[in-house]
Coordinates of C-alpha atoms in Angstrom, one line a residue:
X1 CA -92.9 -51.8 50.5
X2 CA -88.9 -51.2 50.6
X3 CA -87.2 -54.2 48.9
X4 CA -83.8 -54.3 47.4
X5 CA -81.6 -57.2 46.1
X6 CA -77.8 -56.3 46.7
X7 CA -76.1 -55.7 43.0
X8 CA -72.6 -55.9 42.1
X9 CA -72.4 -52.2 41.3
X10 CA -76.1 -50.0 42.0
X11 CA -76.7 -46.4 42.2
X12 CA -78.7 -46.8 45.3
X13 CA -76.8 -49.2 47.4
X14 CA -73.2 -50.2 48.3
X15 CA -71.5 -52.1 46.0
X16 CA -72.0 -55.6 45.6
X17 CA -72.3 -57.6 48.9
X18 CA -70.3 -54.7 50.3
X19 CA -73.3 -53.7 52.5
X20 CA -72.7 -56.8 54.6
X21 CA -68.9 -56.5 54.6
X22 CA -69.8 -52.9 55.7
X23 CA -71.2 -53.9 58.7
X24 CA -67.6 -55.9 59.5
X25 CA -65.4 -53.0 58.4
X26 CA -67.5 -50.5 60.4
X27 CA -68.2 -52.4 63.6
X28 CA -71.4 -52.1 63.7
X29 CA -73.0 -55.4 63.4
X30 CA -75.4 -54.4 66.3
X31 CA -77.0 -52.5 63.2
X32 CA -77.3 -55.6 60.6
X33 CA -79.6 -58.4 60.8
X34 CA -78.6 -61.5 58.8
X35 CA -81.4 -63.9 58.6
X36 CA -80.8 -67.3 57.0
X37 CA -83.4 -69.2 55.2
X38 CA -81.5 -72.4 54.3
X39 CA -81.5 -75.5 55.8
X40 CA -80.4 -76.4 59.6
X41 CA -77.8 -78.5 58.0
X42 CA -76.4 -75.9 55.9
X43 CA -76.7 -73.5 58.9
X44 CA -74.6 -75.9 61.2
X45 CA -72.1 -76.3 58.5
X46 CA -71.3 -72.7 58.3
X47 CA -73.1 -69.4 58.0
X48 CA -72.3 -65.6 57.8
X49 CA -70.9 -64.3 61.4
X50 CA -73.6 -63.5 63.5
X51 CA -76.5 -64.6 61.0
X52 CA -79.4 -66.1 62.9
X53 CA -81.4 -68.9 61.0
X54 CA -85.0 -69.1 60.6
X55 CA -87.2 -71.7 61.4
X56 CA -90.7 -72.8 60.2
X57 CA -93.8 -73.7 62.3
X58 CA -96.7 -75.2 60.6
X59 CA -95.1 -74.0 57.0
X60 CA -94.7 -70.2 58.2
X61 CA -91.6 -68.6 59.1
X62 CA -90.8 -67.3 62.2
X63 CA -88.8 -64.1 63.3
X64 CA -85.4 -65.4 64.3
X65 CA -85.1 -65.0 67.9
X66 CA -83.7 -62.0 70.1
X67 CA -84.1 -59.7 66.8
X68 CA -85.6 -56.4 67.8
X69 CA -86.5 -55.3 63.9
X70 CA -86.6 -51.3 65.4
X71 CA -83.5 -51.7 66.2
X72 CA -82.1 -52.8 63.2
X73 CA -81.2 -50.6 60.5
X74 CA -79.9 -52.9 57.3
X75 CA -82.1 -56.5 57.5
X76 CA -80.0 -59.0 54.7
X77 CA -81.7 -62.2 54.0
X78 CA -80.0 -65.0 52.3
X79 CA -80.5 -68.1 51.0
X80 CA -78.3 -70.4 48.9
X81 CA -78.5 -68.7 45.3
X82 CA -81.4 -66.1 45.0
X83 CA -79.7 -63.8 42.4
X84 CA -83.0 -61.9 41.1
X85 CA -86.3 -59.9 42.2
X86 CA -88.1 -61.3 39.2
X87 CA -90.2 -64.1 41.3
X88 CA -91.2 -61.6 43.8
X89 CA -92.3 -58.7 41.0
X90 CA -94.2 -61.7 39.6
X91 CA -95.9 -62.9 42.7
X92 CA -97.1 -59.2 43.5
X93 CA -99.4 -59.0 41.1
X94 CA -101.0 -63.1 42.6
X95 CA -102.2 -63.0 46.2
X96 CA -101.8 -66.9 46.0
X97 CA -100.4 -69.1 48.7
X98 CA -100.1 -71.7 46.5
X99 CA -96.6 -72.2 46.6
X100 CA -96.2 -72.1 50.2
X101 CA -97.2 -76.0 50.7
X102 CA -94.0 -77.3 51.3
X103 CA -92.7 -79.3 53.8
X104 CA -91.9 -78.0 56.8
X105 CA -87.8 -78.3 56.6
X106 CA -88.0 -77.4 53.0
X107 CA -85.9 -74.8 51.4
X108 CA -87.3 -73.7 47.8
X109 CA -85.8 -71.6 45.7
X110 CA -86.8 -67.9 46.1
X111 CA -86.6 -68.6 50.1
X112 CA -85.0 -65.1 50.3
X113 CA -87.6 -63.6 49.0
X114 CA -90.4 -65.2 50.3
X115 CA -89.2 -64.4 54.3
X116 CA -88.2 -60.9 52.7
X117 CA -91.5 -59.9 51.6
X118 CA -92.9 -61.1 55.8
X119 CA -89.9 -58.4 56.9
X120 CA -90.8 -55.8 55.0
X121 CA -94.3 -55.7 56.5
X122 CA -92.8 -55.6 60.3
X123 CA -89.8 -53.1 59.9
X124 CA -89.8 -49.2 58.3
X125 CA -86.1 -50.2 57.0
X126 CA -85.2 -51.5 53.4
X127 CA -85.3 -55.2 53.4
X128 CA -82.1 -56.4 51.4
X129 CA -81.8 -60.0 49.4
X130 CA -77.9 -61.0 49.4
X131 CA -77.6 -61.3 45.3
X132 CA -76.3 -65.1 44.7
X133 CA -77.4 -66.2 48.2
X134 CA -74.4 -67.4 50.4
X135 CA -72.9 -69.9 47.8
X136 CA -71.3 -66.7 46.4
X137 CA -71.1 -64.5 49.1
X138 CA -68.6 -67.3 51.2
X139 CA -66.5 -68.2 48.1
X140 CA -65.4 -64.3 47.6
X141 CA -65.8 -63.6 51.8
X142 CA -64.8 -67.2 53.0
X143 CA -63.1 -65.6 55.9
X144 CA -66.5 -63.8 57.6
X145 CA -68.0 -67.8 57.6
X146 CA -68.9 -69.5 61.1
X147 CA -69.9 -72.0 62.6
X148 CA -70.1 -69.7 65.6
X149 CA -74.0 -69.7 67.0
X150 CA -74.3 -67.6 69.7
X151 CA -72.3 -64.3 70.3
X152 CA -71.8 -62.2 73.5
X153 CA -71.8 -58.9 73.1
X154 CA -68.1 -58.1 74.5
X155 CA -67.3 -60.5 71.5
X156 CA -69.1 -58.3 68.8
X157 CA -67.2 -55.4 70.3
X158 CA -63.8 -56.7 70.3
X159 CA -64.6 -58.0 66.5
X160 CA -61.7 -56.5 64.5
X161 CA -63.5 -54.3 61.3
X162 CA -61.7 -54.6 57.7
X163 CA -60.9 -52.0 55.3
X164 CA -63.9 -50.6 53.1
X165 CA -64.5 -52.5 50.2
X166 CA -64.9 -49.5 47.2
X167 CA -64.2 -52.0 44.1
X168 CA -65.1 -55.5 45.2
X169 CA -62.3 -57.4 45.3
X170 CA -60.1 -54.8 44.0
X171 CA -60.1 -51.4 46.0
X172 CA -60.3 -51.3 49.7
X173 CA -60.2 -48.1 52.0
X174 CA -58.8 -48.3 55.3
X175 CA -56.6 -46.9 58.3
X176 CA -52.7 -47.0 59.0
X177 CA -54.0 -49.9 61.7
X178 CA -55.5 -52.1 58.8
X179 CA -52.6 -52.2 56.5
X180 CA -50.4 -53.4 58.6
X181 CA -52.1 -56.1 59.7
X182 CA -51.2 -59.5 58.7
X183 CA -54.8 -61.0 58.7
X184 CA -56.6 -58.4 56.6
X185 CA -53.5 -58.5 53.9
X186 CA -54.1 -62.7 53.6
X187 CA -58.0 -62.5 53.8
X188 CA -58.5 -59.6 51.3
X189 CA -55.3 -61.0 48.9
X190 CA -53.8 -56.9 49.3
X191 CA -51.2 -57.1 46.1
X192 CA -50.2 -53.5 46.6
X193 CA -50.5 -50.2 49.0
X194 CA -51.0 -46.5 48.5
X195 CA -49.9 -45.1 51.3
X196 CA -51.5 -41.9 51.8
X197 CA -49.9 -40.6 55.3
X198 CA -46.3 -39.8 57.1
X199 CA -46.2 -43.4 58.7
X200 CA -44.4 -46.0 57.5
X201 CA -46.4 -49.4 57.1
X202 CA -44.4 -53.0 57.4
X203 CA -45.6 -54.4 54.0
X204 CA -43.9 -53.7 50.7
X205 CA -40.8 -52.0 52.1
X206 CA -38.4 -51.5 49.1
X207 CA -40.7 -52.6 46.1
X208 CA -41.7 -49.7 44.0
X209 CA -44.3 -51.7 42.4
X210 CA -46.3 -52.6 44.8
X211 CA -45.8 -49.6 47.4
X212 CA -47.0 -46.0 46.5
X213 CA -46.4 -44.2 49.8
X214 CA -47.1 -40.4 49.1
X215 CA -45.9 -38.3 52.0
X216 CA -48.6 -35.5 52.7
X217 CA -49.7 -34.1 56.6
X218 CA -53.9 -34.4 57.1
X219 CA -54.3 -30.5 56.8
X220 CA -55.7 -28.1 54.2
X221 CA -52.3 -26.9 53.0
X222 CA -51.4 -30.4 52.1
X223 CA -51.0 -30.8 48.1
X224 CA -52.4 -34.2 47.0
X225 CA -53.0 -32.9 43.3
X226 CA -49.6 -33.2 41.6
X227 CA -49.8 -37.3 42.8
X228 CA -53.3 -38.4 41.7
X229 CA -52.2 -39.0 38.1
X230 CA -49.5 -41.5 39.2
X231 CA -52.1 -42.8 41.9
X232 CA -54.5 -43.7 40.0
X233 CA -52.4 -45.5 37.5
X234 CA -51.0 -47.5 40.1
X235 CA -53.0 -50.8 40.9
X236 CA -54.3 -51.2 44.2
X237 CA -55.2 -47.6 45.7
X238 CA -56.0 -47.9 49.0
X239 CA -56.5 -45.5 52.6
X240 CA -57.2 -42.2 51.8
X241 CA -61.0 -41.0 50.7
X242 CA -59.2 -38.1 48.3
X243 CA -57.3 -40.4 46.7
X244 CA -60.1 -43.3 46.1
X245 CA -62.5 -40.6 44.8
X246 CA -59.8 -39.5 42.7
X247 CA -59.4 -42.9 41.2
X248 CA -62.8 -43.5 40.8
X249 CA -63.2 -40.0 38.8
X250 CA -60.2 -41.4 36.7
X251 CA -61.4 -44.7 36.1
X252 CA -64.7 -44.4 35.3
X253 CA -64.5 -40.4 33.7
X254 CA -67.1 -39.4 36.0
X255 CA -67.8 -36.2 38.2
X256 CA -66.5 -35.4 41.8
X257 CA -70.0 -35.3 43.0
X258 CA -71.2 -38.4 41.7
X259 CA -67.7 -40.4 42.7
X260 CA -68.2 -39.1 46.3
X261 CA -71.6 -40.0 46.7
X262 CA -70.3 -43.7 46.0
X263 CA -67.5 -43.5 49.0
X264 CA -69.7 -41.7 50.9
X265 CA -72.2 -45.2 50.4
X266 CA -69.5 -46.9 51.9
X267 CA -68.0 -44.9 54.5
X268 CA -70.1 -42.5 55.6
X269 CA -68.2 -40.9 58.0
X270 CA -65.6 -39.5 55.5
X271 CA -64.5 -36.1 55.2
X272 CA -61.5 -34.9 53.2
X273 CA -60.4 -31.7 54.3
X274 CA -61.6 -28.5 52.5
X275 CA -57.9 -28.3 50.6
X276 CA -58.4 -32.1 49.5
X277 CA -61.6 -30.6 48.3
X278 CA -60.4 -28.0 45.7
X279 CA -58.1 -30.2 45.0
X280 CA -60.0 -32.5 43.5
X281 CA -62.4 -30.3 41.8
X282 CA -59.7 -29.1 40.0
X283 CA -58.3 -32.9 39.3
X284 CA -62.2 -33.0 37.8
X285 CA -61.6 -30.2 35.7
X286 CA -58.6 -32.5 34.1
X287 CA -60.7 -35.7 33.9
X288 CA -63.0 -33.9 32.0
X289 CA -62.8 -30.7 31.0
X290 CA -64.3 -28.8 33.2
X291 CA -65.7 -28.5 36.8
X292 CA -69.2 -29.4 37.3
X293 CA -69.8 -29.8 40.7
X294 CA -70.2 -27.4 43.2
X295 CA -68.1 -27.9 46.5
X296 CA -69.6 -25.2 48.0
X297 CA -72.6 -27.2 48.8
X298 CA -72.7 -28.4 52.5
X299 CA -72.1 -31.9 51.6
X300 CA -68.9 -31.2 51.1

């Protein structure tokens, strides 16, 4: 049985509830399955976009409707505050129902986990529990909230995907398109901008403190190396994959490989040129000493 519960920081996920804002900075929510085991009140009120809630017939859940499990490869299930695996480890080793008496209507704590442990019998894909339920997940993401139901797909198409979330709340990773728009600055609170390209972005013009803007061309000759020391000292890296990784690597003293494997968690369609590449080994070599990791492997 594959079951996870989403951690602020984990070596085997994304970070934090990142996996679920993944699926709105990547566009592809057709992937995700949000199932939500609170009450229909709480439902009505608002929910994450696109989450379908789940209903009870004769005390046993029921797969929320047009949800094609083969289909879907990340299934998050949420409640209102589940923040640990401890009652399901527990309730492993007891092949009691005795706990499943409740009324009909009735959300008890460790819903999550209870409807989590039905999924993960139905679908080969890791079944994910939303640490802190939706009570936290909507006070940091209050802007992917709904009360939204039912969602054409034409809609879901022409949903606009945010930046990557790297650090939660901290460092995002995104295009030219994303920092300069309005709505993503005020929904993510954006204090500051490394710009990473030749264009010119509308926010920060003229404040040295809060705009980094190093110009460099997207080609192998490009020399990103002499700028990561002043990059990763400035607060609120954002856009490029070289210079993230390069922060993280900084920030947290740690190898190329294992600070790519963490981006690559979150956007896995990154690919940093192969003069990026060296580049960074050899910004590894200053973090620590030495280079470790070998970029001649294929994953990079």
């Amino acid at each position: 049985m594959s079951f996870n519960c989403l951690t602020d920081i984990d070596d085997n996920i994304s970070p934090l509830s990142s996996l679920v804002v993944c699926s709105f900075a990547n566009s592809v929510l057709k992937y995700f399955s949000f199932p939500d085991v609170r009450s229909k009140w709480e439902y009505d009120e608002s929910h994450v976009i696109t989450a379908l809630r789940v209903k009870k017939k004769n005390n046993e859940y029921l797969l929320p409707e047009s949800v094609d499990l083969e289909c879907v490869k990340y299934c998050v299930v949420y409640d209102n505050n589940t923040s640990t695996l401890e009652v399901l480890l527990e309730d492993d080793d007891d092949d009691s129902d005795s706990d499943s008496a409740g009324k009909v209507s009735d959300v008890v704590p460790g819903a999550a986990i209870e409807y989590g442990r039905i999924l993960t019998r139905l679908t080969r894909h890791p079944v994910y529990i939303l640490k802190g339920g939706y009570e936290r997940f909507s006070g940091t993401y209050h802007f992917l909230r709904t009360q939204k139901i039912i969602w054409m797909p034409q809609e879901l198409d022409a949903f606009q995907p945010y930046p990557i979330e790297i650090v939660p709340g901290e460092v995002f990773l995104g295009n030219f398109s994303q920092a300069c728009d309005p709505k993503i600055q005020k929904d993510l609170k954006i204090k500051a901008h490394v710009n990473v390209s030749m264009d010119t972005g509308p926010f920060f013009a003229g404040d040295a403190d809060k705009l980094l803007h190093i110009r460099i061309e997207d080609s192998p000759e490009a020399q990103i190396l002499p700028f990561l020391r002043h990059m990763c000292h400035f607060i609120g890296i954002s856009r490029s994959c070289a210079a993230v990784i390069a922060y993280l690597m900084h920030c947290n003293e740690q190898t190329l490989q294992r600070s790519w494997a963490y981006v690559k968690k979150c956007k896995n369609n990154m690919c940093p040129n192969r003069g990026l590449v060296s580049q960074l080994l050899e910004w590894e070599k200053t973090i620590l000493g030495d280079s470790v990791t070998n970029i001649m492997d294929p994953l990079y």
